[in-house]
Coordinates of C-alpha atoms and ligand atoms in Angstrom, one line a residue:
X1 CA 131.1 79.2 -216.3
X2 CA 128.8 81.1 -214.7
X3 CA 128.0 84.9 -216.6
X4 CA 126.3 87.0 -213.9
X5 CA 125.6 90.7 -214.2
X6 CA 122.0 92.4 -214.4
X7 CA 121.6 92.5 -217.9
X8 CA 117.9 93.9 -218.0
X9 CA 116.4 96.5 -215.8
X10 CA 113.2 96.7 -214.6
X11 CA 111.3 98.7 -216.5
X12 CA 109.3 100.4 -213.9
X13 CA 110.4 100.1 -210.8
X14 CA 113.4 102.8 -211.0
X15 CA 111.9 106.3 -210.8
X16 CA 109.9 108.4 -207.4
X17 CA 109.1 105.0 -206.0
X18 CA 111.2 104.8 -203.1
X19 CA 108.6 105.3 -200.4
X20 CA 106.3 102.7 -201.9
X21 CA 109.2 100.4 -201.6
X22 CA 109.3 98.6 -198.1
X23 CA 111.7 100.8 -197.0
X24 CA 110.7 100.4 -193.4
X25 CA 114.3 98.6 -193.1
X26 CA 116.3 101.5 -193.4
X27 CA 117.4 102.8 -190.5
X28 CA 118.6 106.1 -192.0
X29 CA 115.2 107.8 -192.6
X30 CA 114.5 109.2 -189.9
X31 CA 116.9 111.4 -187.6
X32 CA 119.1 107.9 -187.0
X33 CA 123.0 108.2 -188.2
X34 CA 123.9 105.9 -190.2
X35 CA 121.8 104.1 -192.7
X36 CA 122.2 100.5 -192.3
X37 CA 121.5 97.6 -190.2
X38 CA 123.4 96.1 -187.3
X39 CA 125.0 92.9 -188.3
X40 CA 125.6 91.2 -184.3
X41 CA 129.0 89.2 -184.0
X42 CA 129.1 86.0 -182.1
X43 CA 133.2 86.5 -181.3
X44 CA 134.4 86.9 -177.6
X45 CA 135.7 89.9 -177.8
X46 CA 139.0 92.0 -175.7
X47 CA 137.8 94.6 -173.0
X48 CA 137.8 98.5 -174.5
X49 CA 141.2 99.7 -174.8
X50 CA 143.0 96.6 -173.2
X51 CA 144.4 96.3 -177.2
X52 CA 147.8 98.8 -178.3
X53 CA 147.3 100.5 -181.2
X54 CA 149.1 99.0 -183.9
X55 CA 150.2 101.5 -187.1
X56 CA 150.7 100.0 -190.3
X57 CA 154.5 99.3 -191.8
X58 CA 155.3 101.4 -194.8
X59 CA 156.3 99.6 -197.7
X60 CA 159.8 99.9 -198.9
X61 CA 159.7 100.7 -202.9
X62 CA 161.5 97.9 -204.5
X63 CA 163.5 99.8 -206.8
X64 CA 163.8 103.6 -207.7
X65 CA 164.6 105.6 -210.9
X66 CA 164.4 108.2 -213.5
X67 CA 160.7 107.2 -214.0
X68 CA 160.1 107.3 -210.0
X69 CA 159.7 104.8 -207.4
X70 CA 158.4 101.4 -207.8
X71 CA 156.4 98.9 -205.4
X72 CA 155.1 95.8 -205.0
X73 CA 152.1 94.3 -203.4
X74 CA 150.5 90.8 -203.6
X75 CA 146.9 90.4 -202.9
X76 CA 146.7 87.2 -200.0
X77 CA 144.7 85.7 -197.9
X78 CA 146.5 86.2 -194.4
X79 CA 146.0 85.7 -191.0
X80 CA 145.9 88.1 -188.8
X81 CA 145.4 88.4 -185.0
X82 CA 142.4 90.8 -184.5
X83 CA 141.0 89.3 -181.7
X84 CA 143.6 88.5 -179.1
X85 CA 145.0 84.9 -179.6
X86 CA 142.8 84.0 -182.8
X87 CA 143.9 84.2 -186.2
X88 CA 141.6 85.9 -188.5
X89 CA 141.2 85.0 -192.3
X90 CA 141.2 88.3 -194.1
X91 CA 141.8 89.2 -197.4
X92 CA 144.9 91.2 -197.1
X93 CA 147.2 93.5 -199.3
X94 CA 150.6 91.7 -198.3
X95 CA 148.3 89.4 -196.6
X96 CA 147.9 91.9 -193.8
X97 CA 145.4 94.4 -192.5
X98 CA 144.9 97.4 -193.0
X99 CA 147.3 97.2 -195.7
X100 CA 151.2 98.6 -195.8
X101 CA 151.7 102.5 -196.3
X102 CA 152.8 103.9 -199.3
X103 CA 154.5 107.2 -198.7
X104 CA 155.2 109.5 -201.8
X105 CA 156.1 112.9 -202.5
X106 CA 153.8 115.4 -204.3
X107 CA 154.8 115.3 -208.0
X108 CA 157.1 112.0 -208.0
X109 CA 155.4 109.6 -209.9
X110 CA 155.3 106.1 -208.4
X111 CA 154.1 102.7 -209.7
X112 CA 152.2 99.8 -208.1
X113 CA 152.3 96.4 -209.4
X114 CA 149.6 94.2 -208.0
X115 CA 149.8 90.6 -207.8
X116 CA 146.8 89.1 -206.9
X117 CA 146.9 85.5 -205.2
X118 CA 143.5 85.7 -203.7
X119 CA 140.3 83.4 -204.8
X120 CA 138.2 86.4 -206.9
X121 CA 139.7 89.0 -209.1
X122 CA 140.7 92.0 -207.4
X123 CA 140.6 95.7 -209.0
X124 CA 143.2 99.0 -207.1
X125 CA 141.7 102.4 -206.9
X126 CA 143.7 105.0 -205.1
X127 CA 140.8 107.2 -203.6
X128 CA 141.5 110.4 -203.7
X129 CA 144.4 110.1 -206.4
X130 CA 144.3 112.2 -209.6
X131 CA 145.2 109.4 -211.6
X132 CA 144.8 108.8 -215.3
X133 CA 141.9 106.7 -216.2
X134 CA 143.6 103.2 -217.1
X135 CA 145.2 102.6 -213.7
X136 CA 142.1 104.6 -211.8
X137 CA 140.9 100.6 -210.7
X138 CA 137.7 101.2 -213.0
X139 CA 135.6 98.4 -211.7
X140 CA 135.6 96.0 -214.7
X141 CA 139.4 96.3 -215.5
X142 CA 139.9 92.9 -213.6
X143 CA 143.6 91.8 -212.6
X144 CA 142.5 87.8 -212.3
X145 CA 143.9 85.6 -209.4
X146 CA 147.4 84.1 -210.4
X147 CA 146.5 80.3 -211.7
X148 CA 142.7 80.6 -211.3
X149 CA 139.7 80.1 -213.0
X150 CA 136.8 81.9 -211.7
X151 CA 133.9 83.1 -213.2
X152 CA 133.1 86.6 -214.6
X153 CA 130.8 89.4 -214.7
X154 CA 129.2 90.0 -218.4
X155 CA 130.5 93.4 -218.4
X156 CA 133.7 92.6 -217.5
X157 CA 134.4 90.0 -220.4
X158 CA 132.5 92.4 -222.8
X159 CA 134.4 95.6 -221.8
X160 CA 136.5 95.1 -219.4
X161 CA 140.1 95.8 -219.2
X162 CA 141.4 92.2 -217.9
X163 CA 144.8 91.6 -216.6
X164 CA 146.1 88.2 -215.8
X165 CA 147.7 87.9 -212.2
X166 CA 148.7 91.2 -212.4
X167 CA 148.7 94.9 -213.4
X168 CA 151.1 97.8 -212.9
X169 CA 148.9 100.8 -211.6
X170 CA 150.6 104.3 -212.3
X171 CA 150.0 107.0 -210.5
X172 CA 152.0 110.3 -211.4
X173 CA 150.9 111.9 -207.9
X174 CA 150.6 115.4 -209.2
X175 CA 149.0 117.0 -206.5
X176 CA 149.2 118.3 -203.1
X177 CA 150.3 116.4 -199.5
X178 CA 147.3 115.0 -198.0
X179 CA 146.0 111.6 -197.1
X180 CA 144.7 108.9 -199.6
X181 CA 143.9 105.1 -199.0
X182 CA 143.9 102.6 -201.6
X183 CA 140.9 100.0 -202.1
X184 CA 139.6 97.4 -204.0
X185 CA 137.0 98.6 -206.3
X186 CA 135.8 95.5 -208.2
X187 CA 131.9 95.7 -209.8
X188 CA 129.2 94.3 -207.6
X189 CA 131.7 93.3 -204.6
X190 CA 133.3 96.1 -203.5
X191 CA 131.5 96.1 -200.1
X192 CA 132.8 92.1 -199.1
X193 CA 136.5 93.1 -200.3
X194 CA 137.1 95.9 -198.6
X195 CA 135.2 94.5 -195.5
X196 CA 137.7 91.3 -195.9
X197 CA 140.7 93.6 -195.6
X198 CA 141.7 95.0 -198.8
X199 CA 142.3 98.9 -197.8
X200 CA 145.4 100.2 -197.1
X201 CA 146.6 104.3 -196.5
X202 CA 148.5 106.2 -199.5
X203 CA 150.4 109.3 -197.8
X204 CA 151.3 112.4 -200.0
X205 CA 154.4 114.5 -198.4
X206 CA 154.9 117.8 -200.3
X207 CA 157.4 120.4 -199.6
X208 CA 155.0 123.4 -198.6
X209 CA 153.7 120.8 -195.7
X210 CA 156.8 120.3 -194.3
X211 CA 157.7 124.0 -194.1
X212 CA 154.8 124.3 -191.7
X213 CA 156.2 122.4 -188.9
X214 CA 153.2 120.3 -188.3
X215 CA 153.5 117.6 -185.6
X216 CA 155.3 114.4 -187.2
X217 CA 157.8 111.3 -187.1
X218 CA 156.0 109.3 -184.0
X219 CA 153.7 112.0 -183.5
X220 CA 151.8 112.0 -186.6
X221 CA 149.0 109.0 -186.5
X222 CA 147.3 107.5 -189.2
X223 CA 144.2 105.8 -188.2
X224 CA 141.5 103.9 -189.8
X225 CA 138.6 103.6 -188.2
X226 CA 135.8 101.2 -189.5
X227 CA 133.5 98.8 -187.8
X228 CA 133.6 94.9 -188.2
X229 CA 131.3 91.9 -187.0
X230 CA 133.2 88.4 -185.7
X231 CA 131.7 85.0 -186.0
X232 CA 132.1 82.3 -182.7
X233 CA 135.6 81.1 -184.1
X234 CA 136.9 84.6 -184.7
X235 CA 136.4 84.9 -189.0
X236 CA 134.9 88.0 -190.1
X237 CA 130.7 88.0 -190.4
X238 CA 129.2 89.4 -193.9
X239 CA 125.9 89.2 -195.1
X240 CA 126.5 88.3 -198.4
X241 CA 124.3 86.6 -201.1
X242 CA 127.1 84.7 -202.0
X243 CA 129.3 84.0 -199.9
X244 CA 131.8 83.2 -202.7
X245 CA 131.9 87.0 -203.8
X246 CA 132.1 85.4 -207.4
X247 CA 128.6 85.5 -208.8
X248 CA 125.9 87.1 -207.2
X249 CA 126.2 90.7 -206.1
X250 CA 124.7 91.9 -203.0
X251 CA 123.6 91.3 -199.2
X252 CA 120.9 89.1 -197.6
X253 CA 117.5 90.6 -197.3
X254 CA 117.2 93.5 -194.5
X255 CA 121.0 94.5 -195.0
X256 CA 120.6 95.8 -198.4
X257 CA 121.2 99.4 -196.9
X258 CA 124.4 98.4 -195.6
X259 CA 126.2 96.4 -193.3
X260 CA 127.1 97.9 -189.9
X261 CA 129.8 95.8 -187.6
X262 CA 129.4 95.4 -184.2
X263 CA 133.1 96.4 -183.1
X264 CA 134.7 99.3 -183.6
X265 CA 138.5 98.5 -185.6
X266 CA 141.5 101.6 -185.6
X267 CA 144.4 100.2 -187.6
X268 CA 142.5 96.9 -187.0
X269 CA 142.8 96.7 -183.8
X270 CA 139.6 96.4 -181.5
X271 CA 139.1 99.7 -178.8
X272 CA 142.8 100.1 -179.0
X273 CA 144.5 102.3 -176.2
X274 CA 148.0 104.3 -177.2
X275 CA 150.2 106.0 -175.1
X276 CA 151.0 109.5 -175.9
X277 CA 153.0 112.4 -174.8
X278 CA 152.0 115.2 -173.6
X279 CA 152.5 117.3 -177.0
X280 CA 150.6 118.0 -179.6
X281 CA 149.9 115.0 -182.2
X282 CA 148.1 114.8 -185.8
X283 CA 146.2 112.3 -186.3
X284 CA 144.7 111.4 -189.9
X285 CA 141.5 110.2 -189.3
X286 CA 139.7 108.2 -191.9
X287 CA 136.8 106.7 -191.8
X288 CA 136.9 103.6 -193.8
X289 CA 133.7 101.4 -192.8
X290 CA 131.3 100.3 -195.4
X291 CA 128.5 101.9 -193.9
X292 CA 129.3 103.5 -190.4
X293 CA 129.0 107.4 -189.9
X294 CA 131.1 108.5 -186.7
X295 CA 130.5 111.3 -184.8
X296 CA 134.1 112.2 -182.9
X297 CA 134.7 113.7 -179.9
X298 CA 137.3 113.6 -177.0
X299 CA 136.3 113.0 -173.3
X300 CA 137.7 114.6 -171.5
X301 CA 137.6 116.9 -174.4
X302 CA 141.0 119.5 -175.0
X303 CA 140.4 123.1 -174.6
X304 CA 141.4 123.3 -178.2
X305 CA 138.8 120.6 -179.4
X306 CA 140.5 119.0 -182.8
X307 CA 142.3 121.2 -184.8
X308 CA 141.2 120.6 -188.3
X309 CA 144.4 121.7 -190.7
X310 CA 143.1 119.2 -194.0
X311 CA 140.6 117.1 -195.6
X312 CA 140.2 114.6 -198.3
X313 CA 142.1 116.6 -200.9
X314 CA 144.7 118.3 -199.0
X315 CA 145.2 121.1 -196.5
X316 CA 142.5 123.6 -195.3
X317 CA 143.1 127.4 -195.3
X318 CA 143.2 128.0 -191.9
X319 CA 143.1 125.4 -189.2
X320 CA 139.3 125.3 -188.2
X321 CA 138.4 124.2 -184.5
X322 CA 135.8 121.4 -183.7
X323 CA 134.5 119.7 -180.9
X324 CA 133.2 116.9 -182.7
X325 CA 133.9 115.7 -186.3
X326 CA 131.3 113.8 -188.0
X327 CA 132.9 111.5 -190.4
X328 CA 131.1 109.7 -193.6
X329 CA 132.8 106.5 -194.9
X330 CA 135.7 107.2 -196.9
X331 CA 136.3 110.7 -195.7
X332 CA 139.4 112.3 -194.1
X333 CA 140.1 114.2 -191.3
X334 CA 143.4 115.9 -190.5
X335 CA 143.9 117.1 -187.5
X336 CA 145.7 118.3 -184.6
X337 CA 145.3 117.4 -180.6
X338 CA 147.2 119.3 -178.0
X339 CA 147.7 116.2 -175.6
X340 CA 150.1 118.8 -173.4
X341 CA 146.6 119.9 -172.0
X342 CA 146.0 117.0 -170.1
X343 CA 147.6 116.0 -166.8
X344 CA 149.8 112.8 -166.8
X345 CA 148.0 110.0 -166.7
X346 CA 144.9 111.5 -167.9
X347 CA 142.9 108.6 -170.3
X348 CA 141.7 110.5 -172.9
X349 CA 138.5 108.3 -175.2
X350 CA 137.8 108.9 -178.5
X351 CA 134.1 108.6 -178.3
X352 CA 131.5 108.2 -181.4
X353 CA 128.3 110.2 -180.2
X354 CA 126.4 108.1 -183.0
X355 CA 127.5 104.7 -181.6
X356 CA 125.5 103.5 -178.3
X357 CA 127.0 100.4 -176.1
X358 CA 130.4 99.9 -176.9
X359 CA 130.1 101.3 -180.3
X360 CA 130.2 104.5 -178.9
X361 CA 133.6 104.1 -177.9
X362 CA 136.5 104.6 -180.8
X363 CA 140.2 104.1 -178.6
X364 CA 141.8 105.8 -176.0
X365 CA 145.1 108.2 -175.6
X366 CA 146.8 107.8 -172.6
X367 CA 148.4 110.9 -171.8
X368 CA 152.2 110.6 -170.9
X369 CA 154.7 113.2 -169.2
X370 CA 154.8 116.5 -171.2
X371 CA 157.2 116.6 -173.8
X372 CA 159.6 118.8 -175.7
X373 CA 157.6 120.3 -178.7
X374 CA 158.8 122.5 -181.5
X375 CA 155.5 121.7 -183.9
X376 CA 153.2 124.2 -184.7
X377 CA 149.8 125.9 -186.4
X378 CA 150.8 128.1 -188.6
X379 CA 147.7 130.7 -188.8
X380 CA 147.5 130.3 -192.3
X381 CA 148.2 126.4 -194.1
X382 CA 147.5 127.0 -198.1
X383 CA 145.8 128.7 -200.6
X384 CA 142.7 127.2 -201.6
X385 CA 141.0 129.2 -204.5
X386 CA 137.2 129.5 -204.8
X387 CA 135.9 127.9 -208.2
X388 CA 134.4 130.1 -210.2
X389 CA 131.1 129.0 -210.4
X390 CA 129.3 132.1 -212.3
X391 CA 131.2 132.1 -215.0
X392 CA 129.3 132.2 -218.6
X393 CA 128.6 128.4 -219.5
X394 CA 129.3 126.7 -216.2
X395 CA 126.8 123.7 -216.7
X396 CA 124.9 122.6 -213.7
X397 CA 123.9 118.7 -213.4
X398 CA 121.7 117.3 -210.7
X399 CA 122.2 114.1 -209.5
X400 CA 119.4 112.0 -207.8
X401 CA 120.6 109.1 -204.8
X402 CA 117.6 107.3 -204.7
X403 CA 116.6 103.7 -203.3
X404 CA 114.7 101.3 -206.1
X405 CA 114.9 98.1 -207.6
X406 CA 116.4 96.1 -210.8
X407 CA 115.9 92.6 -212.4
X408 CA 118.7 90.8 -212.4
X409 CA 119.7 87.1 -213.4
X410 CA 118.9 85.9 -210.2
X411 CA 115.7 88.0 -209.7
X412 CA 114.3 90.9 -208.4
X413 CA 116.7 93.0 -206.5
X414 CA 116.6 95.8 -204.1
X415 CA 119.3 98.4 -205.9
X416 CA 120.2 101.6 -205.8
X417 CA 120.1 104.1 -208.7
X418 CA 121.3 107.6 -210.1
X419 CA 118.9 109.3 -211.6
X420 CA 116.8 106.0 -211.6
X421 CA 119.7 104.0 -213.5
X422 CA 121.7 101.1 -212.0
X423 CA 125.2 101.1 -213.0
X424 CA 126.7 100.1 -216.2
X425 CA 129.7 100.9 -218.3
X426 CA 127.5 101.6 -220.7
X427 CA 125.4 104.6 -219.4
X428 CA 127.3 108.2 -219.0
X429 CA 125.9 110.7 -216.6
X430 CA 128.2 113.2 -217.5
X431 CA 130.7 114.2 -220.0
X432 CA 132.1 117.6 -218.7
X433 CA 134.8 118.9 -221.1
X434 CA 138.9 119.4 -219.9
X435 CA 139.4 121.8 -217.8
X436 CA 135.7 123.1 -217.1
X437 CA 133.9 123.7 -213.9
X438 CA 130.5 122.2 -213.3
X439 CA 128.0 122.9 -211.1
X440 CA 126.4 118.8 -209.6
X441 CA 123.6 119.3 -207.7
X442 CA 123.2 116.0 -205.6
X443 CA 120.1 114.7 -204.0
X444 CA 119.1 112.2 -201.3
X445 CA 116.7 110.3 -199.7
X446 CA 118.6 108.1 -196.7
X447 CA 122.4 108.6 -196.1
X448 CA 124.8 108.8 -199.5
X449 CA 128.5 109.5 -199.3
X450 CA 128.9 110.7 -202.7
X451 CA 133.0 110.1 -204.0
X452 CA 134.1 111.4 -207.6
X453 CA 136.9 109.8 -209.0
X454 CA 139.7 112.1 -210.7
X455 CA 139.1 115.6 -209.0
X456 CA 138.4 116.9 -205.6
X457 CA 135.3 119.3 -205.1
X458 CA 134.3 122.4 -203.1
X459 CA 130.9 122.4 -201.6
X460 CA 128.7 125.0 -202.4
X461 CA 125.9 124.7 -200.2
X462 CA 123.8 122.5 -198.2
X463 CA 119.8 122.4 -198.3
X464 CA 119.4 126.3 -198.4
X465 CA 122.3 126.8 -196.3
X466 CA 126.3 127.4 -197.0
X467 CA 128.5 124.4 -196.5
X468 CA 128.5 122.5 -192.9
X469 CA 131.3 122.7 -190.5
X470 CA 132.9 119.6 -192.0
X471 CA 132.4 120.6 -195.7
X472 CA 135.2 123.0 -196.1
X473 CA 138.4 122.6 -198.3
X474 CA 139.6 120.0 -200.9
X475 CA 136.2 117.3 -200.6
X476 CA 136.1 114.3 -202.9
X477 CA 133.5 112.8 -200.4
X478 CA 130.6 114.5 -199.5
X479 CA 128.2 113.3 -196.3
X480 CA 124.2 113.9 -198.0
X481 CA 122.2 113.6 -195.2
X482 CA 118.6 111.8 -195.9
X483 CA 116.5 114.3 -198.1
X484 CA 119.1 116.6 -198.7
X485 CA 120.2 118.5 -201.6
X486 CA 124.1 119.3 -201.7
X487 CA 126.0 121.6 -205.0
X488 CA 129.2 121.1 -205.2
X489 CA 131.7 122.6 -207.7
X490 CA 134.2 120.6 -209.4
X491 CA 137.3 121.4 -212.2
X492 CA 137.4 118.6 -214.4
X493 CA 141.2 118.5 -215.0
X494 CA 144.2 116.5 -215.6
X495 CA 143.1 113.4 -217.7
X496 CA 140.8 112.7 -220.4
X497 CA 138.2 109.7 -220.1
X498 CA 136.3 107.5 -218.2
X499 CA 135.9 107.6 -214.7
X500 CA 133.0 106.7 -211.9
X501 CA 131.2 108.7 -209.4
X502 CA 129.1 106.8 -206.6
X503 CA 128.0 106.4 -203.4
X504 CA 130.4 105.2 -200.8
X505 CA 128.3 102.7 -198.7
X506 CA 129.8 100.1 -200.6
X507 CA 126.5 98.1 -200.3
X508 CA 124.9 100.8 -202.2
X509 CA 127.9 101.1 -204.4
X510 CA 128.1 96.8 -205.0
X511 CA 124.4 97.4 -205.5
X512 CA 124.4 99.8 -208.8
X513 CA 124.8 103.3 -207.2
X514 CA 127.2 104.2 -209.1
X515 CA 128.0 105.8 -212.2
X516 CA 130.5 107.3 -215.6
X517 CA 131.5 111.1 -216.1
X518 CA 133.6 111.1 -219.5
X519 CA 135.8 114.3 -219.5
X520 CA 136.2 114.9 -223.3
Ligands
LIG1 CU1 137.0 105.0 -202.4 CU2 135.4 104.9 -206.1 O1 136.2 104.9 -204.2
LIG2 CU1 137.9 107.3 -205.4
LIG3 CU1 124.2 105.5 -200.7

């Protein structure tokens, strides 16, 4: 049995180094988009927008009660027709991908059993969800495959919370309508499952939504976008150490500032094409990729541009107009397109201004006959307070994203720190107290999507400016450009205990940016 986990950190490497450490290979220093490197497929792939748009099914609860409804889902290796006429191995909630739907209603609590029948042990987190620490997926609170024998992180047999086969995630859902996905989230090999398949959308209806009159039924889309590289025979490419994802965290050398697929996946299908009517739509973008940043736009572009009416953690305001929407990975955009603008037959692309070749194109709307439409933008969507942030006592914390190295049992490593420390269950950053507001001042030096678990945030400023266009409302996400210093403001509520905050390039995330806030 193999025990892997960095158990001793290099004593100097971790502190104001970064420049001194060959980071010539990251693409994200200087002015370039994403920080990353280009992993080139060897697939044959379909011609732009010859593919339909596929949306994922939403799964049926298996049985429903006083305490709520129930579901099911077993974690499978599947196959699944990507590319057209190949069968793709992909690790798969229900076997498929992107996983089924789950649909629930603000304040109706729901639980999840996972089963998981794949080769590595899987861990849930429902991003986004204000979910009490034991089923948050904390990244050492294994559920082991069903019948197997597979080797474990130190941490995890030390501290871990380890389920065998399966585990029943709860998730009381008190909070408003907006749109959440569900991921794996195990230590050190985050980045290969999710790029294998394991992500799946968690929808949260609420009855102050549906009073708006929003665009829905066939008209509201959910689409996950992310990027994806294809060996010769059609099976995903990832750099991985080990290819196993059992023992040794991490990518191959020159990847280690994330992967970045060469074809561009919505609802895992390649440069789909739908057709639309001509009527207004809401689409709920998220940007699910490891590593990719997207830069949206529409061409020919709407007179209305997108409509923004929410975010990660719920509705905006007031719907906020934007002619492109930058998007970091796992952040959400909610918004509305007026497709009655267009002509018939008018091919409208969703382009990505930070892709070039055919990773500049997203999908494409193909705009039908106009019609009937009863939706609409209501001028004002919610009330979203300011947190008090002047208060007497708010404590203010700064955070530091920086590039640096580690020892591990297999060597020297490449890693990525918080305030020059590589995750481990054992160090806290934070321990805010129920109920407070803090003050995190978050610092850069390439591209870091910084998530917190457990509460959304609002963003305070940006460098020595206000928030940027795609900053406002409900985060839980925020894009740090390279050399960039972000405050947000956060209310530490609902559940006492343990919980991470990390980047979101999951190959900075699988290696060690990540980190614990207690709320006491
Ligand atoms: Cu989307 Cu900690 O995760
Ligand atoms: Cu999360
Ligand atoms: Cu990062």
């Amino acid at each position: 049995m193999a025990l892997t986990r960095r158990r001793f950190i290099g004593g100097l490497a971790v502190g104001g180094v970064a420049a001194g450490l060959g980071l010539s290979f990251l693409s994200g220093v200087a002015g370039s988009t994403s920080t990353g490197r280009n992993l080139v497929g060897r697939a044959s792939l379909p011609g732009l927008f010859t593919q339909p748009l596929r949306i994922p099914p939403v799964l049926a609860p298996v049985r429903s009660d006083g305490d709520g409804d129930h579901y099911e889902i077993t974690h499978q290796v599947g196959g699944a027709e990507i590319l057209p006429g190949v069968s793709t191995a992909i690790w798969g909630y229900n076997g498929i991908f992107p996983g089924p739907t789950i649909e629930s209603r603000s304040g109706r609590p729901i639980s999840v059993t996972h089963i998981n029948e794949l080769p590595v042990p899987t861990v849930v987190h429902l991003h986004g969800g204000r979910t009490p620490p034991e089923s948050d997926g904390y990244p050492i609170d294994l559920i082991l495959p069903v019948g197997g024998d597979v080797p474990l992180p130190v941490y995890a047999i030390e501290s871990g919370d380890l389920a065998e086969g399966q585990r029943v995630y709860r998730y009381p859902l008190d909070q408003p309508a907006t749109t959440l996905w569900y991921h794996d989230h195990r230590m050190d090999f985050t980045g290969p499952d999710v790029w294998n398949g394991l992500a799946g959308f968690h929808i949260i209806r609420d009855d102050e939504e549906d009073a708006l009159g929003l665009p829905s039924g066939p008209r509201e889309l959910p689409l996950m976008i992310l990027d994806r590289s294809f060996d010769v025979d059609g099976s995903l490419l990832y750099p991985a150490i080990d290819p196993t994802a059992l023992v040794e965290a991490g990518v191959t050398s020159g990847f280690e500032a994330g992967v970045l697929g060469d074809v561009n996946l919505v609802n895992g299908v390649p440069w789909p094409f739908v057709n639309v009517d001509g009527a207004r739509y809401r689409l709920r973008l998220l940007n699910a990729a490891n590593a990719r940043r997207y830069d949206l736009r529409l061409d020919p572009p709407p007179p209305d541009g997108f409509i923004q009416i929410g975010t990660d953690g719920g509705l905006l305001a007031e719907p906020l107009q934007h002619d492109h929407i930058v998007m970091a990975p796992a952040q959400r955009f909610d918004v509305i397109v007026d497709f009655s603008a267009y002509q018939p037959g008018t091919s409208v692309t969703l382009v990505n201004d930070f892709g070039s070749g055919d990773m500049a194109r997203v999908m494409r709307f193909v705009v039908g006959a106009r019609g009937d439409d009863n939706s609409r933008i209501p001028d004002r969507l919610t009330t979203i307070e300011p947190l008090n942030t002047t208060a007497a006592g708010v404590i203010t914390r700064t955070m530091r994203f920086n590039s640096g190295h580690l020892t591990t049992d297999h060597g020297d490593r490449h890693a990525w720190l918080i305030n020059g420390e590589p995750f481990s269950p054992e160090v806290t950053e934070a321990s805010p107290a129920l109920d407070s507001v803090e003050v995190w001042r978050l610092i850069s030096d390439v591209h870091h999507p910084v998530h917190l678990h457990l509460n959304p945030f609002q963003v305070l400023s940006r460098g020595s400016g206000g928030p940027g266009p795609y900053d406002i409302g409900w985060k839980d996400t925020v894009d740090l450009l390279p050399w960039e210093q972000v405050a947000i403001a956060a209310r530490f509520d609902g559940f006492r205990g343990r919980y991470v905050f990390h980047c979101h390039n999951l190959e900075h995330e699988d290696m060690a940016m990540m980190s614990n806030f207690v709320v006491t």
